[in-house]
PDB file of C-alpha atoms and ligand atoms in Angstrom:
ATOM      1  CA  MET Q 226       0.000   0.000   0.000  1.00  0.00           C
ATOM      2  CA  SER Q 227       1.525   3.311  -1.035  1.00  0.00           C
ATOM      3  CA  ALA Q 228      -1.067   5.836   0.163  1.00  0.00           C
ATOM      4  CA  PRO Q 229       0.419   8.653   2.262  1.00  0.00           C
ATOM      5  CA  VAL Q 230       1.084   8.042   5.952  1.00  0.00           C
ATOM      6  CA  ILE Q 231      -1.587   9.738   8.027  1.00  0.00           C
ATOM      7  CA  LEU Q 232      -0.696   8.659  11.567  1.00  0.00           C
ATOM      8  CA  GLU Q 233       2.654   7.607  12.918  1.00  0.00           C
ATOM      9  CA  GLY Q 234       4.210   6.856  16.255  1.00  0.00           C
ATOM     10  CA  SER Q 235       7.905   6.713  17.032  1.00  0.00           C
ATOM     11  CA  GLY Q 236       9.756   5.519  20.112  1.00  0.00           C
ATOM     12  CA  LEU Q 237       6.552   5.339  22.153  1.00  0.00           C
ATOM     13  CA  THR Q 238       7.285   4.433  25.747  1.00  0.00           C
ATOM     14  CA  MET Q 239       4.798   4.409  28.615  1.00  0.00           C
ATOM     15  CA  ARG Q 240       5.836   3.821  32.212  1.00  0.00           C
ATOM     16  CA  PHE Q 241       3.480   3.444  35.141  1.00  0.00           C
ATOM     17  CA  GLY Q 242       5.777   3.653  38.156  1.00  0.00           C
ATOM     18  CA  GLY Q 243       8.070   0.661  37.719  1.00  0.00           C
ATOM     19  CA  LEU Q 244       5.919  -0.990  35.047  1.00  0.00           C
ATOM     20  CA  VAL Q 245       6.874  -0.446  31.426  1.00  0.00           C
ATOM     21  CA  ALA Q 246       3.562  -0.850  29.586  1.00  0.00           C
ATOM     22  CA  MET Q 247       5.073   0.214  26.245  1.00  0.00           C
ATOM     23  CA  ALA Q 248       8.697   0.288  25.177  1.00  0.00           C
ATOM     24  CA  GLU Q 249      10.001   2.098  22.087  1.00  0.00           C
ATOM     25  CA  VAL Q 250       7.107   1.181  19.810  1.00  0.00           C
ATOM     26  CA  ASP Q 251       7.015   2.585  16.267  1.00  0.00           C
ATOM     27  CA  PHE Q 252       4.070   2.306  13.902  1.00  0.00           C
ATOM     28  CA  THR Q 253       2.706   3.884  10.755  1.00  0.00           C
ATOM     29  CA  LEU Q 254      -0.808   3.997   9.408  1.00  0.00           C
ATOM     30  CA  ARG Q 255      -1.626   5.003   5.850  1.00  0.00           C
ATOM     31  CA  LYS Q 256      -4.752   6.587   4.434  1.00  0.00           C
ATOM     32  CA  GLY Q 257      -7.378   3.911   3.857  1.00  0.00           C
ATOM     33  CA  GLU Q 258      -5.350   1.272   5.653  1.00  0.00           C
ATOM     34  CA  ILE Q 259      -6.667  -1.141   8.272  1.00  0.00           C
ATOM     35  CA  LEU Q 260      -3.988  -2.014  10.803  1.00  0.00           C
ATOM     36  CA  GLY Q 261      -4.743  -4.898  13.165  1.00  0.00           C
ATOM     37  CA  ILE Q 262      -3.205  -4.900  16.633  1.00  0.00           C
ATOM     38  CA  ILE Q 263      -2.878  -8.207  18.412  1.00  0.00           C
ATOM     39  CA  GLY Q 264      -1.091  -9.475  21.468  1.00  0.00           C
ATOM     40  CA  PRO Q 265      -1.831 -11.256  24.739  1.00  0.00           C
ATOM     41  CA  ASN Q 266      -3.638  -9.656  27.676  1.00  0.00           C
ATOM     42  CA  GLY Q 267      -1.601  -6.812  29.127  1.00  0.00           C
ATOM     43  CA  ALA Q 268       0.569  -6.496  25.986  1.00  0.00           C
ATOM     44  CA  GLY Q 269      -0.077  -2.757  25.752  1.00  0.00           C
ATOM     45  CA  LYS Q 270      -2.709  -2.662  22.996  1.00  0.00           C
ATOM     46  CA  SER Q 271      -5.197  -0.390  24.766  1.00  0.00           C
ATOM     47  CA  THR Q 272      -2.286   1.651  26.124  1.00  0.00           C
ATOM     48  CA  LEU Q 273      -1.292   2.412  22.526  1.00  0.00           C
ATOM     49  CA  LEU Q 274      -4.782   3.722  21.731  1.00  0.00           C
ATOM     50  CA  ASN Q 275      -4.789   5.712  24.965  1.00  0.00           C
ATOM     51  CA  ILE Q 276      -1.511   7.340  23.972  1.00  0.00           C
ATOM     52  CA  ILE Q 277      -2.751   8.150  20.461  1.00  0.00           C
ATOM     53  CA  THR Q 278      -5.966   9.707  21.767  1.00  0.00           C
ATOM     54  CA  GLY Q 279      -4.286  11.778  24.480  1.00  0.00           C
ATOM     55  CA  ILE Q 280      -5.726   9.872  27.447  1.00  0.00           C
ATOM     56  CA  TYR Q 281      -2.163   8.932  28.362  1.00  0.00           C
ATOM     57  CA  VAL Q 282       0.832  11.180  27.794  1.00  0.00           C
ATOM     58  CA  PRO Q 283       3.717   8.922  26.772  1.00  0.00           C
ATOM     59  CA  SER Q 284       6.849   8.938  28.941  1.00  0.00           C
ATOM     60  CA  SER Q 285       8.758   9.437  25.692  1.00  0.00           C
ATOM     61  CA  GLY Q 286       8.220   9.256  21.968  1.00  0.00           C
ATOM     62  CA  GLU Q 287       5.933  11.046  19.575  1.00  0.00           C
ATOM     63  CA  VAL Q 288       2.604  10.606  17.806  1.00  0.00           C
ATOM     64  CA  ARG Q 289       2.062  12.619  14.629  1.00  0.00           C
ATOM     65  CA  LEU Q 290      -1.110  13.099  12.588  1.00  0.00           C
ATOM     66  CA  SER Q 291      -0.255  14.258   9.058  1.00  0.00           C
ATOM     67  CA  GLY Q 292       3.091  15.379  10.472  1.00  0.00           C
ATOM     68  CA  GLU Q 293       1.644  17.379  13.408  1.00  0.00           C
ATOM     69  CA  ARG Q 294       2.715  16.302  16.880  1.00  0.00           C
ATOM     70  CA  LEU Q 295      -0.307  15.204  18.925  1.00  0.00           C
ATOM     71  CA  ASN Q 296       1.099  14.092  22.242  1.00  0.00           C
ATOM     72  CA  GLY Q 297       0.900  16.789  24.841  1.00  0.00           C
ATOM     73  CA  GLN Q 298      -2.399  18.023  23.387  1.00  0.00           C
ATOM     74  CA  PRO Q 299      -5.582  17.409  25.399  1.00  0.00           C
ATOM     75  CA  ALA Q 300      -7.827  14.487  24.388  1.00  0.00           C
ATOM     76  CA  HIS Q 301     -10.750  16.672  23.226  1.00  0.00           C
ATOM     77  CA  ARG Q 302      -8.477  18.573  20.849  1.00  0.00           C
ATOM     78  CA  ILE Q 303      -7.133  15.331  19.390  1.00  0.00           C
ATOM     79  CA  VAL Q 304     -10.718  14.194  18.621  1.00  0.00           C
ATOM     80  CA  GLY Q 305     -11.273  17.540  16.882  1.00  0.00           C
ATOM     81  CA  LYS Q 306      -8.212  16.909  14.724  1.00  0.00           C
ATOM     82  CA  GLY Q 307      -9.720  13.748  13.304  1.00  0.00           C
ATOM     83  CA  ILE Q 308      -9.059  10.758  15.546  1.00  0.00           C
ATOM     84  CA  ALA Q 309     -12.023   8.896  16.997  1.00  0.00           C
ATOM     85  CA  ARG Q 310     -12.217   5.675  18.957  1.00  0.00           C
ATOM     86  CA  THR Q 311     -14.363   3.092  20.630  1.00  0.00           C
ATOM     87  CA  PHE Q 312     -13.516   1.632  24.013  1.00  0.00           C
ATOM     88  CA  GLN Q 313     -12.881  -1.947  25.083  1.00  0.00           C
ATOM     89  CA  SER Q 314     -15.826  -1.743  27.490  1.00  0.00           C
ATOM     90  CA  SER Q 315     -19.047  -0.226  26.281  1.00  0.00           C
ATOM     91  CA  ARG Q 316     -19.512   3.471  27.067  1.00  0.00           C
ATOM     92  CA  LEU Q 317     -22.962   4.403  25.859  1.00  0.00           C
ATOM     93  CA  PHE Q 318     -25.593   6.595  27.443  1.00  0.00           C
ATOM     94  CA  GLY Q 319     -28.041   3.778  28.128  1.00  0.00           C
ATOM     95  CA  ASP Q 320     -31.060   5.955  28.886  1.00  0.00           C
ATOM     96  CA  LEU Q 321     -30.653   8.009  25.720  1.00  0.00           C
ATOM     97  CA  SER Q 322     -31.920   6.860  22.353  1.00  0.00           C
ATOM     98  CA  VAL Q 323     -29.633   5.264  19.794  1.00  0.00           C
ATOM     99  CA  LEU Q 324     -29.927   8.422  17.686  1.00  0.00           C
ATOM    100  CA  ASP Q 325     -29.063  10.747  20.579  1.00  0.00           C
ATOM    101  CA  ASN Q 326     -25.965   8.689  21.342  1.00  0.00           C
ATOM    102  CA  VAL Q 327     -24.722   9.378  17.812  1.00  0.00           C
ATOM    103  CA  ILE Q 328     -25.662  13.077  17.981  1.00  0.00           C
ATOM    104  CA  ILE Q 329     -23.500  13.364  21.103  1.00  0.00           C
ATOM    105  CA  GLY Q 330     -20.576  12.126  19.026  1.00  0.00           C
ATOM    106  CA  ARG Q 331     -20.920  15.272  16.892  1.00  0.00           C
ATOM    107  CA  HIS Q 332     -20.327  17.660  19.751  1.00  0.00           C
ATOM    108  CA  THR Q 333     -16.915  18.631  18.410  1.00  0.00           C
ATOM    109  CA  HIS Q 334     -18.639  19.942  15.258  1.00  0.00           C
ATOM    110  CA  MET Q 335     -21.493  21.763  16.943  1.00  0.00           C
ATOM    111  CA  LYS Q 336     -21.178  25.449  17.660  1.00  0.00           C
ATOM    112  CA  THR Q 337     -24.261  25.759  19.815  1.00  0.00           C
ATOM    113  CA  GLY Q 338     -23.596  26.381  23.490  1.00  0.00           C
ATOM    114  CA  ILE Q 339     -26.011  26.577  26.384  1.00  0.00           C
ATOM    115  CA  PHE Q 340     -26.542  30.342  25.855  1.00  0.00           C
ATOM    116  CA  ASP Q 341     -27.623  29.726  22.288  1.00  0.00           C
ATOM    117  CA  VAL Q 342     -30.120  27.167  23.463  1.00  0.00           C
ATOM    118  CA  ILE Q 343     -31.679  29.749  25.758  1.00  0.00           C
ATOM    119  CA  LEU Q 344     -31.255  32.970  23.760  1.00  0.00           C
ATOM    120  CA  ARG Q 345     -31.248  31.821  20.155  1.00  0.00           C
ATOM    121  CA  ARG Q 346     -33.383  28.749  20.207  1.00  0.00           C
ATOM    122  CA  SER Q 347     -34.125  28.613  16.466  1.00  0.00           C
ATOM    123  CA  LYS Q 348     -30.427  28.563  15.600  1.00  0.00           C
ATOM    124  CA  ALA Q 349     -29.827  25.804  18.139  1.00  0.00           C
ATOM    125  CA  GLU Q 350     -32.771  23.817  16.810  1.00  0.00           C
ATOM    126  CA  ALA Q 351     -31.567  24.113  13.231  1.00  0.00           C
ATOM    127  CA  GLU Q 352     -28.143  22.835  14.212  1.00  0.00           C
ATOM    128  CA  LEU Q 353     -29.663  19.958  16.151  1.00  0.00           C
ATOM    129  CA  ALA Q 354     -31.878  19.006  13.204  1.00  0.00           C
ATOM    130  CA  GLU Q 355     -28.807  18.946  10.970  1.00  0.00           C
ATOM    131  CA  ALA Q 356     -26.930  16.807  13.503  1.00  0.00           C
ATOM    132  CA  ALA Q 357     -29.878  14.399  13.673  1.00  0.00           C
ATOM    133  CA  ALA Q 358     -29.942  14.033   9.878  1.00  0.00           C
ATOM    134  CA  ILE Q 359     -26.206  13.323   9.805  1.00  0.00           C
ATOM    135  CA  ALA Q 360     -26.564  10.857  12.692  1.00  0.00           C
ATOM    136  CA  GLU Q 361     -29.327   8.994  10.855  1.00  0.00           C
ATOM    137  CA  GLY Q 362     -27.097   8.731   7.797  1.00  0.00           C
ATOM    138  CA  LEU Q 363     -24.292   7.305   9.916  1.00  0.00           C
ATOM    139  CA  LEU Q 364     -26.555   4.741  11.532  1.00  0.00           C
ATOM    140  CA  LYS Q 365     -27.654   3.622   8.066  1.00  0.00           C
ATOM    141  CA  ALA Q 366     -24.034   3.471   6.906  1.00  0.00           C
ATOM    142  CA  VAL Q 367     -23.007   1.293   9.851  1.00  0.00           C
ATOM    143  CA  SER Q 368     -26.039  -0.984   9.884  1.00  0.00           C
ATOM    144  CA  ARG Q 369     -29.554  -0.772   8.505  1.00  0.00           C
ATOM    145  CA  GLY Q 370     -30.821  -2.801  11.478  1.00  0.00           C
ATOM    146  CA  LEU Q 371     -29.339  -0.287  13.887  1.00  0.00           C
ATOM    147  CA  TYR Q 372     -30.946   2.602  12.023  1.00  0.00           C
ATOM    148  CA  GLU Q 373     -34.321   0.929  12.396  1.00  0.00           C
ATOM    149  CA  GLN Q 374     -33.827   0.863  16.167  1.00  0.00           C
ATOM    150  CA  ARG Q 375     -32.796   4.527  16.357  1.00  0.00           C
ATOM    151  CA  HIS Q 376     -35.541   5.582  18.778  1.00  0.00           C
ATOM    152  CA  ARG Q 377     -34.903   2.777  21.280  1.00  0.00           C
ATOM    153  CA  PRO Q 378     -32.895   3.472  24.418  1.00  0.00           C
ATOM    154  CA  ALA Q 379     -29.326   2.307  23.822  1.00  0.00           C
ATOM    155  CA  ALA Q 380     -29.483   0.076  26.923  1.00  0.00           C
ATOM    156  CA  GLU Q 381     -32.106  -2.110  25.196  1.00  0.00           C
ATOM    157  CA  LEU Q 382     -29.872  -2.991  22.241  1.00  0.00           C
ATOM    158  CA  PRO Q 383     -28.319  -6.432  21.997  1.00  0.00           C
ATOM    159  CA  GLN Q 384     -24.555  -6.458  22.645  1.00  0.00           C
ATOM    160  CA  ALA Q 385     -23.584  -6.630  18.952  1.00  0.00           C
ATOM    161  CA  ASP Q 386     -25.678  -3.574  18.106  1.00  0.00           C
ATOM    162  CA  ARG Q 387     -24.243  -1.670  21.053  1.00  0.00           C
ATOM    163  CA  ARG Q 388     -20.770  -2.191  19.592  1.00  0.00           C
ATOM    164  CA  ARG Q 389     -22.044  -0.986  16.210  1.00  0.00           C
ATOM    165  CA  LEU Q 390     -23.587   2.062  17.843  1.00  0.00           C
ATOM    166  CA  GLU Q 391     -20.230   2.941  19.373  1.00  0.00           C
ATOM    167  CA  ILE Q 392     -18.696   2.835  15.892  1.00  0.00           C
ATOM    168  CA  ALA Q 393     -21.466   5.097  14.529  1.00  0.00           C
ATOM    169  CA  ARG Q 394     -20.909   7.531  17.395  1.00  0.00           C
ATOM    170  CA  ALA Q 395     -17.160   7.591  16.782  1.00  0.00           C
ATOM    171  CA  LEU Q 396     -17.797   8.316  13.084  1.00  0.00           C
ATOM    172  CA  ALA Q 397     -20.001  11.275  14.024  1.00  0.00           C
ATOM    173  CA  SER Q 398     -16.887  13.327  14.777  1.00  0.00           C
ATOM    174  CA  GLU Q 399     -15.892  12.885  11.090  1.00  0.00           C
ATOM    175  CA  PRO Q 400     -12.572  11.209  11.829  1.00  0.00           C
ATOM    176  CA  LYS Q 401      -9.730  10.587   9.421  1.00  0.00           C
ATOM    177  CA  VAL Q 402      -8.568   7.788  11.720  1.00  0.00           C
ATOM    178  CA  LEU Q 403     -10.879   5.382  13.540  1.00  0.00           C
ATOM    179  CA  LEU Q 404      -9.530   3.296  16.417  1.00  0.00           C
ATOM    180  CA  LEU Q 405     -11.516   0.260  17.550  1.00  0.00           C
ATOM    181  CA  ASP Q 406     -10.642  -1.518  20.793  1.00  0.00           C
ATOM    182  CA  GLU Q 407     -11.864  -5.127  20.534  1.00  0.00           C
ATOM    183  CA  PRO Q 408     -15.042  -4.403  18.586  1.00  0.00           C
ATOM    184  CA  SER Q 409     -16.117  -8.063  18.597  1.00  0.00           C
ATOM    185  CA  SER Q 410     -15.707  -8.636  22.327  1.00  0.00           C
ATOM    186  CA  GLY Q 411     -18.694 -10.416  23.817  1.00  0.00           C
ATOM    187  CA  MET Q 412     -19.992 -11.516  20.395  1.00  0.00           C
ATOM    188  CA  ASP Q 413     -20.533 -15.009  19.081  1.00  0.00           C
ATOM    189  CA  ASP Q 414     -19.171 -16.120  15.688  1.00  0.00           C
ATOM    190  CA  ALA Q 415     -22.293 -15.171  13.743  1.00  0.00           C
ATOM    191  CA  ASP Q 416     -22.357 -11.662  15.217  1.00  0.00           C
ATOM    192  CA  THR Q 417     -18.617 -11.272  14.589  1.00  0.00           C
ATOM    193  CA  ASP Q 418     -19.086 -12.249  10.936  1.00  0.00           C
ATOM    194  CA  ALA Q 419     -21.913  -9.738  10.551  1.00  0.00           C
ATOM    195  CA  LEU Q 420     -19.785  -7.031  12.188  1.00  0.00           C
ATOM    196  CA  MET Q 421     -16.909  -7.792   9.809  1.00  0.00           C
ATOM    197  CA  ASP Q 422     -19.282  -7.392   6.857  1.00  0.00           C
ATOM    198  CA  ASP Q 423     -20.441  -4.042   8.250  1.00  0.00           C
ATOM    199  CA  ILE Q 424     -16.867  -2.817   8.728  1.00  0.00           C
ATOM    200  CA  ARG Q 425     -15.972  -3.963   5.217  1.00  0.00           C
ATOM    201  CA  ALA Q 426     -18.938  -2.098   3.747  1.00  0.00           C
ATOM    202  CA  LEU Q 427     -18.002   0.999   5.735  1.00  0.00           C
ATOM    203  CA  CYS Q 428     -14.432   0.900   4.421  1.00  0.00           C
ATOM    204  CA  ALA Q 429     -15.688   0.499   0.861  1.00  0.00           C
ATOM    205  CA  GLU Q 430     -17.873   3.561   1.343  1.00  0.00           C
ATOM    206  CA  ARG Q 431     -15.046   5.606   2.922  1.00  0.00           C
ATOM    207  CA  PRO Q 432     -11.877   4.577   1.118  1.00  0.00           C
ATOM    208  CA  GLU Q 433      -9.790   7.307   2.799  1.00  0.00           C
ATOM    209  CA  LEU Q 434     -10.669   6.317   6.369  1.00  0.00           C
ATOM    210  CA  ALA Q 435      -7.725   4.710   8.173  1.00  0.00           C
ATOM    211  CA  MET Q 436      -8.386   2.249  10.988  1.00  0.00           C
ATOM    212  CA  MET Q 437      -6.572   0.529  13.785  1.00  0.00           C
ATOM    213  CA  ILE Q 438      -8.408  -2.486  15.194  1.00  0.00           C
ATOM    214  CA  ILE Q 439      -7.366  -4.247  18.377  1.00  0.00           C
ATOM    215  CA  GLU Q 440      -8.745  -7.736  18.119  1.00  0.00           C
ATOM    216  CA  HIS Q 441      -8.613 -11.158  19.722  1.00  0.00           C
ATOM    217  CA  ASP Q 442     -10.807 -12.964  17.210  1.00  0.00           C
ATOM    218  CA  MET Q 443      -8.334 -14.507  14.782  1.00  0.00           C
ATOM    219  CA  ARG Q 444     -10.872 -14.902  11.982  1.00  0.00           C
ATOM    220  CA  LEU Q 445     -11.366 -11.163  12.032  1.00  0.00           C
ATOM    221  CA  VAL Q 446      -7.618 -10.501  12.235  1.00  0.00           C
ATOM    222  CA  ALA Q 447      -7.002 -12.857   9.345  1.00  0.00           C
ATOM    223  CA  SER Q 448      -9.556 -11.311   7.043  1.00  0.00           C
ATOM    224  CA  LEU Q 449      -9.939  -7.579   7.701  1.00  0.00           C
ATOM    225  CA  PRO Q 450      -6.614  -5.823   8.345  1.00  0.00           C
ATOM    226  CA  HIS Q 451      -4.131  -5.107   5.566  1.00  0.00           C
ATOM    227  CA  ARG Q 452      -1.319  -5.338   8.082  1.00  0.00           C
ATOM    228  CA  VAL Q 453      -0.930  -6.601  11.639  1.00  0.00           C
ATOM    229  CA  LEU Q 454       1.175  -5.246  14.500  1.00  0.00           C
ATOM    230  CA  VAL Q 455       1.970  -7.760  17.237  1.00  0.00           C
ATOM    231  CA  LEU Q 456       2.656  -6.471  20.740  1.00  0.00           C
ATOM    232  CA  ASP Q 457       3.984  -8.482  23.682  1.00  0.00           C
ATOM    233  CA  TYR Q 458       4.957  -7.043  27.075  1.00  0.00           C
ATOM    234  CA  GLY Q 459       4.790  -3.570  25.593  1.00  0.00           C
ATOM    235  CA  GLN Q 460       7.243  -4.372  22.793  1.00  0.00           C
ATOM    236  CA  LYS Q 461       6.653  -4.698  19.094  1.00  0.00           C
ATOM    237  CA  LEU Q 462       7.172  -8.379  18.305  1.00  0.00           C
ATOM    238  CA  ALA Q 463       6.342  -8.280  14.621  1.00  0.00           C
ATOM    239  CA  GLU Q 464       4.622  -6.330  11.877  1.00  0.00           C
ATOM    240  CA  GLY Q 465       3.433  -7.468   8.474  1.00  0.00           C
ATOM    241  CA  SER Q 466       0.581  -9.205   6.749  1.00  0.00           C
ATOM    242  CA  TYR Q 467      -1.326 -11.735   8.837  1.00  0.00           C
ATOM    243  CA  GLU Q 468       0.120 -14.501   6.672  1.00  0.00           C
ATOM    244  CA  GLU Q 469       3.647 -13.301   7.449  1.00  0.00           C
ATOM    245  CA  VAL Q 470       3.314 -12.697  11.177  1.00  0.00           C
ATOM    246  CA  ARG Q 471       1.326 -15.805  12.020  1.00  0.00           C
ATOM    247  CA  LEU Q 472       4.253 -17.993  10.934  1.00  0.00           C
ATOM    248  CA  ILE Q 473       6.786 -16.337  13.254  1.00  0.00           C
ATOM    249  CA  PRO Q 474       7.399 -18.774  16.146  1.00  0.00           C
ATOM    250  CA  ARG Q 475       7.748 -16.010  18.757  1.00  0.00           C
ATOM    251  CA  VAL Q 476       4.384 -14.619  17.701  1.00  0.00           C
ATOM    252  CA  GLN Q 477       2.799 -18.035  17.936  1.00  0.00           C
ATOM    253  CA  GLU Q 478       4.243 -18.515  21.405  1.00  0.00           C
ATOM    254  CA  ALA Q 479       3.296 -15.073  22.660  1.00  0.00           C
ATOM    255  CA  TYR Q 480      -0.107 -14.895  21.165  1.00  0.00           C
ATOM    256  CA  LEU Q 481      -1.384 -18.390  20.766  1.00  0.00           C
ATOM    257  CA  GLY Q 482       0.489 -19.921  23.688  1.00  0.00           C
ATOM    258  CA  ARG Q 483       3.275 -22.475  23.531  1.00  0.00           C
ATOM    259  CA  LYS Q 484       0.950 -25.419  23.083  1.00  0.00           C
ATOM    260  CA  ALA Q 485      -0.830 -23.927  20.092  1.00  0.00           C
ATOM    261  CA  ALA Q 486       2.552 -23.007  18.615  1.00  0.00           C
ATOM    262  CA  GLN Q 487       3.715 -26.605  18.868  1.00  0.00           C
ATOM    263  CA  ASN Q 488       0.468 -27.801  17.264  1.00  0.00           C
ATOM    264  CA  ALA Q 489       0.860 -25.281  14.453  1.00  0.00           C
ATOM    265  CA  GLN Q 490       4.410 -26.479  13.764  1.00  0.00           C
ATOM    266  CA  ALA Q 491       3.299 -30.126  13.790  1.00  0.00           C
TER     267      ALA Q 491
HETATM  268  N1  ATP A 613      -3.436   3.613  34.014  1.00  0.00           N
HETATM  269  C1  ATP A 613      -2.639   2.579  34.277  1.00  0.00           C
HETATM  270  N2  ATP A 613      -1.950   2.497  35.431  1.00  0.00           N
HETATM  271  C2  ATP A 613      -1.125   1.456  35.694  1.00  0.00           C
HETATM  272  N3  ATP A 613      -0.908   0.435  34.852  1.00  0.00           N
HETATM  273  C3  ATP A 613      -1.574   0.454  33.683  1.00  0.00           C
HETATM  274  C4  ATP A 613      -2.465   1.511  33.329  1.00  0.00           C
HETATM  275  N4  ATP A 613      -2.957   1.259  32.095  1.00  0.00           N
HETATM  276  C5  ATP A 613      -2.415   0.102  31.705  1.00  0.00           C
HETATM  277  N5  ATP A 613      -1.595  -0.398  32.651  1.00  0.00           N
HETATM  278  C6  ATP A 613      -0.803  -1.629  32.568  1.00  0.00           C
HETATM  279  O1  ATP A 613      -0.141  -1.637  31.325  1.00  0.00           O
HETATM  280  C7  ATP A 613      -0.091  -2.941  30.785  1.00  0.00           C
HETATM  281  C8  ATP A 613      -0.732  -2.930  29.421  1.00  0.00           C
HETATM  282  O2  ATP A 613      -2.138  -2.736  29.572  1.00  0.00           O
HETATM  283  P1  ATP A 613      -3.136  -2.627  28.361  1.00  0.00           P
HETATM  284  O3  ATP A 613      -4.466  -2.333  28.925  1.00  0.00           O
HETATM  285  O4  ATP A 613      -2.599  -1.697  27.360  1.00  0.00           O
HETATM  286  O5  ATP A 613      -3.101  -4.109  27.782  1.00  0.00           O
HETATM  287  P2  ATP A 613      -3.936  -4.751  26.584  1.00  0.00           P
HETATM  288  O6  ATP A 613      -2.944  -5.276  25.610  1.00  0.00           O
HETATM  289  O7  ATP A 613      -4.953  -3.801  26.112  1.00  0.00           O
HETATM  290  O8  ATP A 613      -4.624  -5.998  27.330  1.00  0.00           O
HETATM  291  P3  ATP A 613      -6.089  -6.643  27.169  1.00  0.00           P
HETATM  292  O9  ATP A 613      -5.997  -7.619  26.026  1.00  0.00           O
HETATM  293  O10 ATP A 613      -6.292  -7.356  28.467  1.00  0.00           O
HETATM  294  O11 ATP A 613      -7.072  -5.545  26.945  1.00  0.00           O
HETATM  295  C9  ATP A 613      -0.798  -3.851  31.770  1.00  0.00           C
HETATM  296  O12 ATP A 613       0.187  -4.438  32.612  1.00  0.00           O
HETATM  297  C10 ATP A 613      -1.667  -2.886  32.548  1.00  0.00           C
HETATM  298  O13 ATP A 613      -1.929  -3.369  33.854  1.00  0.00           O
HETATM  299 MG1   MG A 614      -6.983  -3.752  26.110  1.00  0.00          MG
END
């Protein structure tokens, strides 16, 4: 893939007291690329997303979006610059409707403040109506079934649709880069397959959107990402196509466990 690099990290190190959660990790992400991130529990996968999105400030190293240094900037500003994410554990507003959850994701693009709502109600209402129309379009783009449930409280959605809703909400900020932390967690195989189809359709519709997907489900890792980054104990173990990295014995040991590695060699 030779599209321009949109996001890159160099020498990323994250210490928590004596624990080194990430050590000198480099990565690049190109426009339109899907980068898979795999590694055992505690490998530093979520830490990497937290560094990129400004939730953690790395102990050293740099993250750059289209060449501009991001680390050191507050998380809300980083979202405004075009990086959106979902979280490993669901973070929806359960009492609010599906549609309202997506509208909230547009807050970085809305100019209306509380004074406008009180003093210039018609302007605020017009902006809200526009946000609702955009949110409906996003729900349709992510999943027709989700769109049809747009007036239900988010808490009533089945798990798979809640994960989809989080993706729709992240897209509402009009990101250039979308980061997904274990989007298939808690799903069975059929739901995971349906989610993969939805993500594929989304990528086809938005060929410029770059994605990083942390994932444990190997079927998803094998079929969606263009490239895979393998982390282990905060270090980069390997990087390449799934076909390349899955054959590296250290990756098999770290990720699949020694036993599975021996079976794979046999
Ligand atoms: N805020 C924090 N304070 C202290 N230690 C942390 C913090 N965040 C992460 N860690 C530690 O950093 C290491 C990497 O954690 P991280 O959550 O990035 O792993 P992960 O690869 O996402 O794992 P999982 O697959 O379980 O989600 C772990 O040892 C974790 O306990
Ligand atoms: Mg994690």
